[in-house]
Coordinates of C-alpha atoms in Angstrom, one line a residue:
M3 CA 50.4 27.3 -38.4
K4 CA 51.2 24.6 -36.0
R5 CA 53.7 23.0 -38.3
S6 CA 55.5 26.3 -38.8
G7 CA 56.0 26.7 -35.1
L8 CA 54.6 30.3 -35.2
A9 CA 52.6 31.1 -32.1
D10 CA 50.2 34.0 -31.6
F11 CA 50.3 35.0 -35.3
R12 CA 47.5 36.6 -37.2
F13 CA 47.4 37.2 -41.0
H14 CA 46.7 40.8 -40.2
D15 CA 50.2 41.1 -38.7
L16 CA 51.5 41.0 -42.2
R17 CA 49.9 44.3 -42.9
H18 CA 52.0 46.0 -40.3
T19 CA 55.2 44.4 -41.7
W20 CA 54.2 45.4 -45.3
A21 CA 53.6 49.0 -44.2
S22 CA 56.8 49.2 -42.2
W23 CA 58.9 47.8 -45.1
H24 CA 57.4 50.5 -47.4
R25 CA 58.2 53.3 -45.0
Q26 CA 61.8 52.0 -44.6
A27 CA 62.1 51.8 -48.4
G28 CA 61.2 55.5 -48.7
T29 CA 57.5 55.4 -49.5
S30 CA 55.9 58.6 -48.3
C31 CA 53.1 58.5 -45.7
D32 CA 50.7 59.9 -48.3
E33 CA 51.6 57.3 -50.8
L34 CA 51.3 54.5 -48.2
K35 CA 48.0 55.9 -47.0
D36 CA 46.6 55.4 -50.5
L37 CA 48.3 52.1 -51.1
G38 CA 47.0 50.6 -47.8
G39 CA 43.6 52.2 -48.1
W40 CA 43.8 54.1 -44.8
K41 CA 41.7 57.2 -44.3
S42 CA 44.1 59.1 -42.2
R43 CA 47.8 59.6 -41.5
V44 CA 47.2 58.6 -37.9
M45 CA 46.4 55.1 -39.1
V46 CA 49.5 55.0 -41.3
D47 CA 51.6 56.0 -38.3
R48 CA 50.0 53.2 -36.2
Y49 CA 50.8 50.6 -38.8
A50 CA 54.1 51.7 -40.3
K51 CA 57.2 51.8 -38.0
F52 CA 60.7 52.7 -38.8
A53 CA 63.6 50.4 -37.8
T54 CA 66.1 52.4 -35.7
E55 CA 68.9 51.8 -38.2
N56 CA 67.1 54.2 -40.6
L57 CA 67.2 57.0 -38.0
A58 CA 71.0 57.0 -38.2
V59 CA 70.9 58.8 -41.5
A60 CA 68.7 61.6 -40.0
A61 CA 70.9 61.9 -36.9
S62 CA 74.1 62.1 -39.0
R63 CA 72.8 65.3 -40.8
I64 CA 73.4 67.3 -37.7
E65 CA 76.7 65.6 -36.9
A66 CA 78.0 66.5 -40.3
G67 CA 77.3 70.2 -39.7
Q68 CA 75.4 70.7 -42.9
G69 CA 71.7 71.0 -43.6
E70 CA 69.9 69.2 -46.4
N71 CA 70.2 72.2 -48.8
G72 CA 73.9 72.4 -48.2
G73 CA 73.7 75.3 -45.7
N74 CA 75.7 75.2 -42.5
V75 CA 73.8 74.1 -39.3
L76 CA 74.0 76.7 -36.5
R77 CA 76.1 75.2 -33.7
F78 CA 76.1 76.4 -30.2
P79 CA 79.3 75.9 -28.1
Y80 CA 79.0 73.4 -25.3
G81 CA 81.3 71.8 -22.8
E82 CA 85.0 72.9 -22.9
E83 CA 84.4 75.1 -26.1
R84 CA 81.8 77.2 -24.2
K85 CA 84.1 77.6 -21.1
E86 CA 87.0 78.7 -23.4
K87 CA 84.8 81.3 -25.1
Q88 CA 83.5 82.7 -21.8
L89 CA 87.0 83.0 -20.5
S90 CA 88.4 84.6 -23.6
G91 CA 85.5 86.8 -24.4

């Protein structure tokens, strides 16, 4: 470890990385629970973290105005649109 220049590293840290990579690749929590040998989903959540880049896909679902099944997402008017509706209605 000294030659690698890594400080404060434990072999166990690789388990966190492995679990996070699985979640980011689309492995479900239940699959990962079985693969990692954890007894509960709480432990999976403690080990597996998403990178924030992966959340952009989820956030864009609402921005696109369509739900996962192709249905329209209910939008509420806000800002200028809301003021215009109140004035005209």
